[in-house]
Amino acid sequence: MNEWSQALSGHPSAGDRVSVRTISGNRGLQIEEPLIFEQDSAGHCGVDLPEAPSAKSRLGALERKGSIGLPGLTEPQIVRHFTRLSQKNYAIDSGLYPLGSCTMKHNPRLNEKMARLPGFADIHPLQPVSTVQGALELIDTLAHWLKTLTGMPAVALSPAAGAHGELCGIMTIRAALEARGDKRSRILVPESAHGTNPATAAATGYEVEAIPANAKGTKNQGRVDVAALKAKLGPDVAALMLTNPNTCGLFEDQILEIAEAVHRAGAFFYCDGANFNAIVGRVRPAELGIDAFHINLHKTFSTPHGGGGPGSGPVVLAAELAPHAPLPWVVHGANGFNLIEHAQSDAARTIGRLKGFHGQMGMFVRALAYMMSHGSDGLKQVAEDAVLNANYLRVRLAGAMSLAFPGICMHEVLFDDSFLKDTGVTTFDFAKALIDEGFHPMTMYFPLVVHGALLIEPTETESKASLDQLAAVLRGLAARAKSGDAEAYRTAPHLTPRRRLDETAAARKPVLRWRPAPVQQQAAE
Ligand SMILES: Cc1ncc(COP(=O)(O)O)c(C=O)c1O
């Protein structure tokens, strides 16, 4: 504790602060931010433009007579408004973000610098190829890295997210089956899968069949029940979609046997590679018998995640699937790089386009910058450190929270809610209390194979000090819950700009549109 925090430690506790009422409604430097329309003051403007020269209007009756309703604000008002809004966002740049399955890891600033180089940032996808040779070379080099790291012969770079990569992979599988004259109807998906897996299978017209996981306390617990899988395989199965490491943070160690059974049934083996960050540089998916594998660049290769920004989910493909890869293809010829943009000659069997152009160039630059700055040995260490950090937390928390499955985990550690039994505190309450302690909650209630799941993925970029802080807070919260303080949890968070929200109503009935009060409307007209 430094001098300043020591001086403060005699001040009211967090609980006392909750009841402090301020004159402004602000809480310290947390400003109550009105909507931009509520800050409107007629006549205010951020720019001072000369009068428009008078010109004869040809709009006639179409000419707008009233105001268009934009708020009047000065430049300082606007700058403050958006700066304050940005400060309400929690982000990986603000602190540890332990969301499991989502991999919120540090986005290195070097990647950002590279992505802003004008030669990458200011080009247009419709420019003649002779003027974008460097960008095409970058795409080709990224493809080379992805193929080398996965051991697969081809990669489709255009998918815009993991889920889009799944769509691409299953569409190529369907095309390959049709090319064999072997139309099939079912896709098998383990119960622990991310929701996008069954959604993809259903969206591509397949019947989805769930495969159970081995129950807690049984052999290979938390992993796919291989006997149940084999029983469901048959001549109508198009593919298995398996995640490895799986969403319980466990390596599916029977994967070779699984791949062999899937292939024996004439089906393809799709692997959800969202968790590649746990094995990159150590295991090549091709050697596990995988036919198609998507990679979320934001998870493994540190591109920005969240905020609905542009994503990238390249899919690596086995030789039989490669001819069906989506357009465009970047190829290397005698005169440098070129593009195949139409379904003809070598690309005659493509599934077509999944996206307007090549994919998310900005993400490609960032991912390649990450790969090149780490090198293959550095990427291997990334995976090792991600696994080490998750296991460090597993051991630090084992006595306080209930591990879903015993033994070493991969890049994320899964707890169930049995440590909260009889406390009156739910997983949801527990996660909300974590916000008051200055941490973003972990992933809750996923995967579904575990009751009240709490899934923590610290990532490799967290230091031992930050992991110790998180572990101390989680241990403290678990102890407090067990000591019978359920009421404090039920109303958490207490220190945020808004308290506990009705999240179902927020999701189902979101208020997304500002409507002027009736009086203001009349004045505007
Ligand atoms: C296991 C798994 N599969 C698929 C996805 C979907 O990826 P995206 O969100 O990029 O569409 C995720 C996302 O976190 C995931 O964790």
Coordinates of C-alpha atoms and ligand atoms in Angstrom, one line a residue:
M1 CA 0.0 0.0 0.0
N2 CA 1.5 3.4 -0.9
E3 CA 1.3 6.5 1.3
W4 CA -1.7 7.8 -0.5
S5 CA -3.7 4.6 -0.2
Q6 CA -2.7 4.4 3.4
A7 CA -4.0 7.9 4.0
L8 CA -7.3 6.8 2.4
S9 CA -7.6 3.6 4.3
G10 CA -9.2 5.4 7.2
H11 CA -12.0 6.6 5.0
P12 CA -15.4 5.0 4.7
S13 CA -15.5 1.5 3.5
A14 CA -17.0 0.5 0.1
G15 CA -20.3 -0.3 1.9
D16 CA -20.5 3.2 3.5
R17 CA -19.7 4.9 0.2
V18 CA -22.7 3.4 -1.4
S19 CA -25.0 5.5 0.7
V20 CA -23.2 8.8 0.1
R21 CA -25.5 11.2 -1.9
T22 CA -23.8 13.9 -3.9
I23 CA -25.3 17.1 -5.1
S24 CA -24.5 16.6 -8.7
G25 CA -25.5 12.9 -8.9
N26 CA -21.9 12.2 -10.0
R27 CA -19.9 9.7 -7.9
G28 CA -16.4 11.0 -7.6
L29 CA -15.1 11.1 -11.1
Q30 CA -17.8 8.8 -12.4
I31 CA -19.9 11.4 -14.2
E32 CA -23.6 10.8 -14.8
E33 CA -23.6 11.2 -18.6
P34 CA -26.8 12.5 -20.2
L35 CA -27.5 11.4 -23.8
I36 CA -26.1 13.6 -26.4
F37 CA -29.6 14.8 -27.3
E38 CA -30.3 15.7 -23.7
Q39 CA -27.3 18.0 -23.9
D40 CA -28.7 19.9 -26.9
S41 CA -28.6 23.7 -26.6
A42 CA -30.1 25.5 -29.6
G43 CA -27.6 27.5 -31.6
H44 CA -24.5 25.7 -30.2
C45 CA -22.2 24.4 -32.9
G46 CA -18.7 22.9 -33.0
V47 CA -17.8 24.6 -36.3
D48 CA -18.0 28.1 -37.7
L49 CA -18.7 28.0 -41.4
P50 CA -19.2 31.0 -43.7
E51 CA -22.7 31.6 -44.9
A52 CA -23.5 29.4 -47.9
P53 CA -23.6 31.4 -51.2
S54 CA -27.2 31.9 -52.2
A55 CA -28.2 29.6 -55.0
K56 CA -31.5 28.9 -56.6
S57 CA -33.0 25.8 -55.0
R58 CA -34.5 23.3 -57.4
L59 CA -36.0 21.1 -54.6
G60 CA -39.4 22.8 -54.7
A61 CA -41.8 21.2 -52.3
L62 CA -39.2 18.7 -51.3
E63 CA -37.1 21.3 -49.5
R64 CA -36.9 20.6 -45.8
K65 CA -38.4 23.4 -43.8
G66 CA -37.8 22.2 -40.2
S67 CA -34.8 21.2 -38.2
I68 CA -33.3 17.7 -38.8
G69 CA -33.1 17.3 -35.0
L70 CA -29.3 17.1 -34.6
P71 CA -28.2 18.3 -31.1
G72 CA -26.4 21.6 -30.8
L73 CA -23.1 21.1 -29.0
T74 CA -19.8 22.9 -28.8
E75 CA -16.6 21.0 -29.6
P76 CA -15.5 20.7 -25.9
Q77 CA -19.0 19.3 -25.1
I78 CA -18.7 16.7 -27.8
V79 CA -15.1 15.7 -26.8
R80 CA -16.1 15.3 -23.2
H81 CA -19.2 13.3 -24.0
F82 CA -17.4 10.7 -26.1
T83 CA -14.4 10.6 -23.8
R84 CA -16.6 9.9 -20.8
L85 CA -18.5 7.3 -22.7
S86 CA -15.2 5.6 -23.6
Q87 CA -14.2 5.6 -20.0
K88 CA -17.3 3.7 -19.0
N89 CA -16.1 0.8 -21.1
Y90 CA -14.1 -1.9 -19.4
A91 CA -11.4 -3.2 -21.8
I92 CA -8.3 -5.4 -21.9
D93 CA -6.4 -2.1 -21.7
S94 CA -8.1 -1.3 -18.4
G95 CA -7.4 -4.5 -16.5
L96 CA -7.5 -8.3 -16.3
Y97 CA -10.4 -9.7 -18.3
P98 CA -10.8 -13.3 -17.3
L99 CA -13.6 -14.3 -19.7
G100 CA -13.2 -18.0 -20.5
S101 CA -13.7 -19.1 -24.1
C102 CA -13.4 -15.5 -25.3
T103 CA -9.6 -15.0 -24.8
M104 CA -9.3 -11.4 -23.9
K105 CA -5.6 -10.9 -24.3
H106 CA -3.4 -7.9 -24.7
N107 CA -3.3 -6.4 -28.2
P108 CA 0.4 -5.4 -28.7
R109 CA 0.9 -1.8 -29.8
L110 CA 3.4 -3.0 -32.4
N111 CA 0.6 -4.7 -34.2
E112 CA -1.4 -1.5 -34.2
K113 CA 1.5 0.5 -35.6
M114 CA 1.9 -2.0 -38.4
A115 CA -1.8 -2.0 -39.2
R116 CA -1.7 1.8 -39.6
L117 CA 1.1 1.9 -42.1
P118 CA -0.4 3.7 -45.1
G119 CA 0.6 0.9 -47.5
F120 CA -1.8 -1.4 -45.7
A121 CA -4.3 1.1 -44.2
D122 CA -4.9 3.3 -47.2
I123 CA -5.4 0.8 -50.0
H124 CA -8.6 -0.2 -51.7
P125 CA -9.6 -3.8 -52.5
L126 CA -10.5 -2.8 -56.1
Q127 CA -7.1 -1.3 -56.8
P128 CA -5.2 -3.0 -59.7
V129 CA -3.2 -5.9 -58.4
S130 CA 0.0 -4.4 -59.7
T131 CA -0.4 -1.6 -57.1
V132 CA -1.0 -3.8 -54.1
Q133 CA 1.7 -6.5 -54.4
G134 CA 2.9 -5.8 -50.9
A135 CA -0.6 -6.4 -49.4
L136 CA -1.0 -9.6 -51.4
E137 CA 2.4 -10.8 -50.3
L138 CA 1.3 -10.1 -46.7
I139 CA -1.8 -12.2 -47.2
D140 CA 0.3 -15.0 -48.8
T141 CA 2.8 -14.9 -45.9
L142 CA 0.1 -15.0 -43.3
A143 CA -1.4 -18.0 -45.2
H144 CA 2.1 -19.7 -45.1
W145 CA 2.3 -19.2 -41.3
L146 CA -1.1 -20.6 -40.7
K147 CA -0.5 -23.6 -42.9
T148 CA 2.9 -24.2 -41.3
L149 CA 1.5 -23.9 -37.7
T150 CA -1.4 -26.3 -38.5
G151 CA 0.3 -28.6 -40.9
M152 CA -2.6 -28.2 -43.4
P153 CA -2.2 -27.6 -47.1
A154 CA -4.7 -24.8 -47.7
V155 CA -6.3 -21.9 -45.9
A156 CA -9.3 -19.7 -46.5
L157 CA -8.7 -16.3 -45.1
S158 CA -11.9 -14.4 -45.9
P159 CA -14.2 -15.6 -43.0
A160 CA -14.9 -12.7 -40.7
A161 CA -15.2 -14.6 -37.4
G162 CA -14.9 -18.0 -35.8
A163 CA -18.6 -18.7 -36.5
H164 CA -18.1 -17.6 -40.2
G165 CA -15.1 -19.9 -40.4
E166 CA -17.3 -22.8 -39.2
L167 CA -19.8 -21.9 -41.9
C168 CA -17.0 -21.9 -44.5
G169 CA -15.6 -25.3 -43.2
I170 CA -19.0 -27.0 -43.2
M171 CA -19.8 -25.6 -46.7
T172 CA -16.6 -27.0 -48.1
I173 CA -17.3 -30.3 -46.4
R174 CA -20.8 -30.3 -48.0
A175 CA -19.2 -29.5 -51.4
A176 CA -16.7 -32.3 -51.0
L177 CA -19.4 -34.8 -50.1
E178 CA -21.5 -33.7 -53.1
A179 CA -18.4 -34.0 -55.3
R180 CA -18.1 -37.6 -54.1
G181 CA -21.8 -38.1 -54.9
D182 CA -22.3 -38.9 -51.2
K183 CA -25.0 -36.5 -49.8
R184 CA -25.3 -37.0 -46.0
S185 CA -27.7 -35.5 -43.5
R186 CA -26.3 -35.5 -40.0
I187 CA -23.6 -33.6 -38.1
L188 CA -22.5 -34.7 -34.6
V189 CA -21.7 -32.0 -32.1
P190 CA -20.6 -32.7 -28.4
E191 CA -22.8 -31.2 -25.7
S192 CA -20.0 -29.0 -24.4
A193 CA -19.7 -27.2 -27.8
H194 CA -19.9 -23.5 -28.3
G195 CA -23.4 -22.6 -29.5
T196 CA -22.1 -21.6 -32.9
N197 CA -21.2 -25.2 -33.8
P198 CA -24.8 -26.6 -33.8
A199 CA -26.0 -23.3 -35.2
T200 CA -23.6 -23.7 -38.1
A201 CA -24.6 -27.3 -38.7
A202 CA -28.3 -26.4 -38.7
A203 CA -27.8 -23.3 -40.9
T204 CA -26.1 -25.4 -43.5
G205 CA -29.1 -27.7 -43.6
Y206 CA -27.9 -30.6 -41.4
E207 CA -29.6 -32.4 -38.6
V208 CA -27.7 -31.8 -35.4
E209 CA -27.1 -34.7 -33.0
A210 CA -25.6 -34.1 -29.6
I211 CA -22.8 -36.3 -28.2
P212 CA -22.6 -36.5 -24.4
A213 CA -19.5 -35.8 -22.3
N214 CA -18.2 -38.3 -19.8
A215 CA -19.8 -37.4 -16.5
K216 CA -17.9 -36.1 -13.4
G217 CA -16.2 -38.9 -11.5
T218 CA -16.0 -41.2 -14.5
K219 CA -13.0 -42.0 -16.7
N220 CA -12.0 -39.2 -19.0
Q221 CA -14.6 -36.9 -17.3
G222 CA -15.5 -33.7 -19.2
R223 CA -14.3 -35.1 -22.5
V224 CA -16.4 -36.6 -25.3
D225 CA -17.9 -40.0 -24.6
V226 CA -16.2 -41.9 -27.4
A227 CA -18.4 -45.0 -27.1
A228 CA -21.5 -42.8 -27.5
L229 CA -19.9 -41.0 -30.5
K230 CA -19.0 -44.3 -32.2
A231 CA -22.6 -45.5 -31.7
K232 CA -23.9 -42.4 -33.5
L233 CA -21.5 -42.6 -36.5
G234 CA -23.1 -44.0 -39.6
P235 CA -23.2 -43.6 -43.4
D236 CA -25.5 -40.5 -43.1
V237 CA -23.1 -38.6 -40.9
A238 CA -21.4 -35.7 -42.8
A239 CA -19.0 -34.5 -40.1
L240 CA -18.1 -34.4 -36.4
M241 CA -17.6 -30.9 -35.1
L242 CA -15.3 -31.2 -32.1
T243 CA -13.6 -28.5 -30.1
N244 CA -10.0 -29.2 -28.9
P245 CA -9.0 -28.2 -26.3
N246 CA -12.6 -28.3 -25.4
T247 CA -14.7 -25.7 -23.7
C248 CA -14.1 -27.3 -20.3
G249 CA -10.5 -26.4 -20.8
L250 CA -9.5 -30.0 -21.3
F251 CA -7.5 -31.7 -24.1
E252 CA -9.5 -34.4 -25.9
D253 CA -6.8 -37.0 -25.5
Q254 CA -8.7 -39.6 -27.5
I255 CA -8.6 -37.4 -30.6
L256 CA -6.7 -39.9 -32.7
E257 CA -9.2 -42.7 -32.0
I258 CA -12.0 -40.2 -32.7
A259 CA -10.5 -39.1 -36.0
E260 CA -10.0 -42.7 -37.1
A261 CA -13.6 -43.6 -36.3
V262 CA -15.0 -40.5 -38.1
H263 CA -13.0 -41.3 -41.2
R264 CA -13.9 -44.9 -41.1
A265 CA -17.5 -43.8 -41.3
G266 CA -16.7 -41.8 -44.4
A267 CA -17.3 -38.5 -42.6
F268 CA -15.1 -35.4 -42.3
F269 CA -13.6 -34.2 -39.0
Y270 CA -14.2 -30.5 -38.4
C271 CA -12.3 -29.2 -35.4
D272 CA -13.3 -25.9 -33.8
G273 CA -9.9 -24.4 -33.3
A274 CA -11.0 -21.4 -31.2
N275 CA -8.8 -22.7 -28.4
F276 CA -5.7 -23.0 -30.6
N277 CA -4.0 -20.6 -28.3
A278 CA -3.5 -23.5 -25.9
I279 CA -1.5 -25.7 -28.3
V280 CA -0.1 -23.4 -31.0
G281 CA 3.5 -24.3 -31.7
R282 CA 3.2 -27.6 -29.9
V283 CA 0.7 -29.6 -31.8
R284 CA -0.2 -29.4 -35.5
P285 CA -3.9 -30.1 -36.1
A286 CA -3.2 -32.0 -39.3
E287 CA -1.4 -34.6 -37.3
L288 CA -4.5 -35.2 -35.2
G289 CA -6.5 -36.3 -38.3
I290 CA -8.4 -33.0 -38.6
D291 CA -9.9 -32.1 -42.0
A292 CA -11.0 -28.5 -41.4
F293 CA -10.1 -26.2 -38.5
H294 CA -10.9 -22.5 -37.9
I295 CA -8.7 -20.2 -36.0
N296 CA -10.0 -17.1 -34.3
L297 CA -7.2 -14.6 -34.9
H298 CA -8.3 -12.6 -31.9
K299 CA -7.8 -15.5 -29.6
T300 CA -4.5 -17.0 -30.7
F301 CA -2.9 -14.1 -32.6
S302 CA -3.9 -11.2 -30.4
T303 CA -6.0 -9.1 -32.8
P304 CA -8.6 -6.9 -31.1
H305 CA -11.7 -8.6 -29.8
G306 CA -15.1 -7.2 -28.8
G307 CA -17.1 -4.1 -29.5
G308 CA -18.4 -5.8 -32.6
G309 CA -15.3 -4.8 -34.5
P310 CA -14.1 -6.6 -37.6
G311 CA -13.0 -10.1 -36.8
S312 CA -11.2 -12.8 -38.7
G313 CA -11.7 -16.6 -38.6
P314 CA -9.4 -18.2 -41.2
V315 CA -10.0 -21.9 -41.9
V316 CA -7.3 -24.4 -42.7
L317 CA -8.4 -27.2 -45.0
A318 CA -7.2 -30.7 -45.8
A319 CA -6.3 -31.6 -49.5
E320 CA -9.8 -33.0 -50.3
L321 CA -11.5 -29.8 -49.1
A322 CA -9.0 -27.3 -50.6
P323 CA -10.5 -27.1 -54.1
H324 CA -13.8 -25.9 -52.6
A325 CA -12.2 -23.0 -50.6
P326 CA -14.0 -19.7 -51.0
L327 CA -12.9 -17.0 -53.4
P328 CA -10.8 -14.9 -53.9
W329 CA -7.5 -17.0 -54.0
V330 CA -4.2 -15.2 -53.8
V331 CA -1.8 -17.0 -56.2
H332 CA 1.9 -16.5 -57.1
G333 CA 2.8 -16.4 -60.7
A334 CA 5.7 -15.3 -63.0
N335 CA 4.7 -11.6 -62.6
G336 CA 4.2 -11.6 -58.9
F337 CA 1.0 -12.1 -56.9
N338 CA -2.4 -12.4 -58.6
L339 CA -6.0 -13.1 -57.7
I340 CA -8.4 -15.8 -58.8
E341 CA -11.8 -14.2 -58.5
H342 CA -14.0 -16.4 -60.5
A343 CA -15.2 -20.1 -60.3
Q344 CA -13.1 -21.3 -63.2
S345 CA -10.1 -23.5 -64.1
D346 CA -8.3 -24.4 -60.8
A347 CA -11.1 -22.7 -58.8
A348 CA -14.0 -24.3 -60.7
R349 CA -15.1 -26.2 -57.5
T350 CA -15.1 -23.3 -55.1
I351 CA -18.1 -22.7 -52.8
G352 CA -18.0 -19.1 -54.1
R353 CA -17.6 -15.9 -52.1
L354 CA -18.3 -15.6 -48.4
K355 CA -17.3 -12.0 -48.2
G356 CA -17.0 -9.0 -50.5
F357 CA -13.3 -9.0 -50.8
H358 CA -10.3 -10.7 -49.2
G359 CA -11.3 -10.6 -45.5
Q360 CA -10.1 -8.2 -42.7
M361 CA -6.8 -6.8 -43.9
G362 CA -6.2 -4.9 -40.7
M363 CA -6.5 -8.1 -38.7
F364 CA -4.2 -9.9 -41.1
V365 CA -1.5 -7.3 -40.6
R366 CA -1.9 -7.4 -36.8
A367 CA -1.8 -11.3 -36.7
L368 CA 1.2 -11.5 -38.9
A369 CA 3.0 -8.8 -36.8
Y370 CA 2.3 -10.9 -33.8
M371 CA 3.6 -14.1 -35.4
M372 CA 6.7 -12.5 -36.7
S373 CA 7.5 -10.7 -33.5
H374 CA 7.2 -13.9 -31.5
G375 CA 8.7 -16.4 -34.0
S376 CA 7.8 -20.0 -33.9
D377 CA 9.5 -20.6 -30.5
G378 CA 7.8 -17.5 -29.1
L379 CA 4.4 -18.8 -30.2
K380 CA 5.1 -22.1 -28.5
Q381 CA 5.9 -20.2 -25.3
V382 CA 2.6 -18.2 -25.7
A383 CA 0.7 -21.6 -25.5
E384 CA 2.8 -22.8 -22.6
D385 CA 2.4 -19.6 -20.6
A386 CA -1.4 -19.5 -21.3
V387 CA -1.6 -23.1 -19.9
L388 CA 0.7 -22.3 -17.0
N389 CA -1.3 -19.2 -16.0
A390 CA -4.6 -21.2 -16.0
N391 CA -3.1 -23.9 -13.9
Y392 CA -1.6 -21.4 -11.5
L393 CA -5.1 -20.1 -10.9
R394 CA -6.5 -23.6 -10.7
V395 CA -4.1 -24.5 -7.9
R396 CA -4.6 -21.2 -6.1
L397 CA -8.4 -21.5 -6.1
A398 CA -8.7 -25.2 -5.7
G399 CA -9.5 -25.1 -1.9
A400 CA -11.9 -22.1 -2.2
M401 CA -13.9 -22.8 -5.3
S402 CA -15.1 -26.2 -6.7
L403 CA -13.2 -27.4 -9.7
A404 CA -15.5 -28.9 -12.3
F405 CA -13.0 -31.6 -13.2
P406 CA -9.8 -32.6 -11.4
G407 CA -6.4 -32.6 -13.0
I408 CA -4.4 -30.3 -15.2
C409 CA -6.3 -28.0 -17.4
M410 CA -5.3 -26.3 -20.6
H411 CA -5.6 -22.5 -21.2
E412 CA -8.8 -22.1 -19.1
V413 CA -10.0 -23.4 -15.8
L414 CA -13.6 -24.4 -15.1
F415 CA -15.4 -24.3 -11.8
D416 CA -18.9 -25.4 -11.0
D417 CA -21.2 -23.8 -8.4
S418 CA -21.0 -26.5 -5.7
F419 CA -18.8 -24.3 -3.5
L420 CA -21.8 -22.0 -3.3
K421 CA -24.2 -24.7 -2.2
D422 CA -26.5 -23.7 0.7
T423 CA -25.0 -20.1 0.7
G424 CA -28.0 -18.5 -1.2
V425 CA -25.4 -17.0 -3.6
T426 CA -25.6 -18.0 -7.3
T427 CA -22.9 -18.0 -10.0
F428 CA -24.5 -14.8 -11.3
D429 CA -24.4 -13.0 -7.9
F430 CA -20.8 -14.1 -7.4
A431 CA -19.7 -12.8 -10.8
K432 CA -21.5 -9.4 -10.1
A433 CA -19.6 -9.1 -6.8
L434 CA -16.4 -9.5 -8.7
I435 CA -17.2 -6.2 -10.6
D436 CA -17.2 -4.3 -7.3
E437 CA -13.6 -5.6 -6.7
G438 CA -12.4 -4.1 -10.0
F439 CA -12.5 -7.2 -12.2
H440 CA -14.5 -8.1 -15.2
P441 CA -16.5 -11.3 -14.5
M442 CA -15.5 -14.6 -15.8
T443 CA -17.7 -16.5 -18.3
M444 CA -20.8 -17.7 -16.5
Y445 CA -23.1 -20.7 -17.1
F446 CA -21.0 -21.9 -20.1
P447 CA -20.2 -24.7 -20.9
L448 CA -23.6 -26.1 -20.3
V449 CA -22.3 -29.5 -19.2
V450 CA -21.5 -28.1 -15.8
H451 CA -23.9 -26.7 -13.2
G452 CA -23.5 -23.0 -12.7
A453 CA -20.2 -22.9 -14.6
L454 CA -17.6 -20.3 -14.0
L455 CA -15.0 -20.4 -16.7
I456 CA -11.7 -18.4 -16.2
E457 CA -9.2 -17.8 -18.9
P458 CA -6.4 -15.6 -17.7
T459 CA -4.3 -15.7 -20.9
E460 CA -0.5 -15.6 -21.2
T461 CA -0.2 -11.9 -20.9
E462 CA -1.1 -11.7 -17.2
S463 CA 1.7 -11.4 -14.7
K464 CA 2.0 -13.5 -11.5
A465 CA 1.1 -10.3 -9.5
S466 CA -2.2 -9.8 -11.4
L467 CA -3.1 -13.5 -11.1
D468 CA -2.4 -13.3 -7.3
Q469 CA -4.7 -10.3 -7.0
L470 CA -7.5 -12.1 -8.8
A471 CA -7.0 -15.2 -6.8
A472 CA -7.0 -13.3 -3.5
V473 CA -10.3 -11.6 -4.5
L474 CA -11.9 -14.8 -5.6
R475 CA -10.9 -16.6 -2.5
G476 CA -12.1 -13.7 -0.4
L477 CA -15.5 -13.6 -2.2
A478 CA -15.9 -17.4 -1.8
A479 CA -15.1 -17.1 1.9
R480 CA -17.6 -14.2 2.3
A481 CA -20.3 -16.1 0.5
K482 CA -19.8 -19.1 2.8
S483 CA -19.9 -16.9 5.9
G484 CA -23.6 -16.2 5.1
D485 CA -23.5 -12.7 3.5
A486 CA -25.9 -13.7 0.7
E487 CA -27.9 -10.4 0.7
A488 CA -24.8 -8.3 -0.2
Y489 CA -24.3 -10.6 -3.2
R490 CA -27.9 -10.5 -4.3
T491 CA -27.7 -6.7 -4.8
A492 CA -24.1 -6.5 -6.3
P493 CA -22.6 -4.6 -8.0
H494 CA -22.8 -1.7 -5.6
L495 CA -20.0 0.6 -7.0
T496 CA -20.9 0.8 -10.7
P497 CA -22.7 3.7 -12.4
R498 CA -25.7 1.4 -12.6
R499 CA -26.6 -1.3 -10.1
R500 CA -28.1 -4.8 -10.9
L501 CA -30.0 -4.6 -14.1
D502 CA -32.7 -6.9 -15.4
E503 CA -30.5 -8.4 -18.1
T504 CA -33.3 -10.4 -19.7
A505 CA -35.3 -7.2 -20.3
A506 CA -32.1 -5.4 -21.5
A507 CA -31.5 -8.2 -24.0
R508 CA -35.2 -8.8 -25.1
K509 CA -36.5 -5.3 -24.9
P510 CA -33.6 -3.0 -25.5
V511 CA -34.3 0.7 -25.8
L512 CA -32.2 1.7 -28.7
R513 CA -33.8 4.8 -30.0
W514 CA -34.0 8.3 -28.4
R515 CA -37.4 10.0 -28.9
P516 CA -37.8 13.7 -28.3
A517 CA -40.2 14.7 -25.6
P518 CA -43.5 15.9 -27.3
V519 CA -42.9 19.6 -26.4
Q520 CA -39.4 19.6 -28.0
Q521 CA -40.8 18.0 -31.1
Q522 CA -43.4 20.7 -31.6
A523 CA -40.7 23.4 -31.1
A524 CA -38.6 21.7 -33.7
E525 CA -41.5 21.6 -36.2
Ligands
LIG1 C1 -15.1 -22.6 -28.8 C2 -15.6 -21.4 -29.6 N1 -16.1 -21.7 -30.9 C3 -16.5 -20.7 -31.7 C4 -16.5 -19.4 -31.3 C5 -17.1 -18.4 -32.2 O1 -16.1 -17.5 -32.6 P1 -16.5 -16.0 -33.0 O2 -17.0 -15.3 -31.8 O3 -15.2 -15.3 -33.5 O4 -17.6 -16.1 -34.1 C6 -16.1 -19.1 -30.0 C7 -16.1 -17.7 -29.5 O5 -15.6 -17.3 -28.5 C8 -15.6 -20.1 -29.2 O6 -15.2 -19.9 -27.9

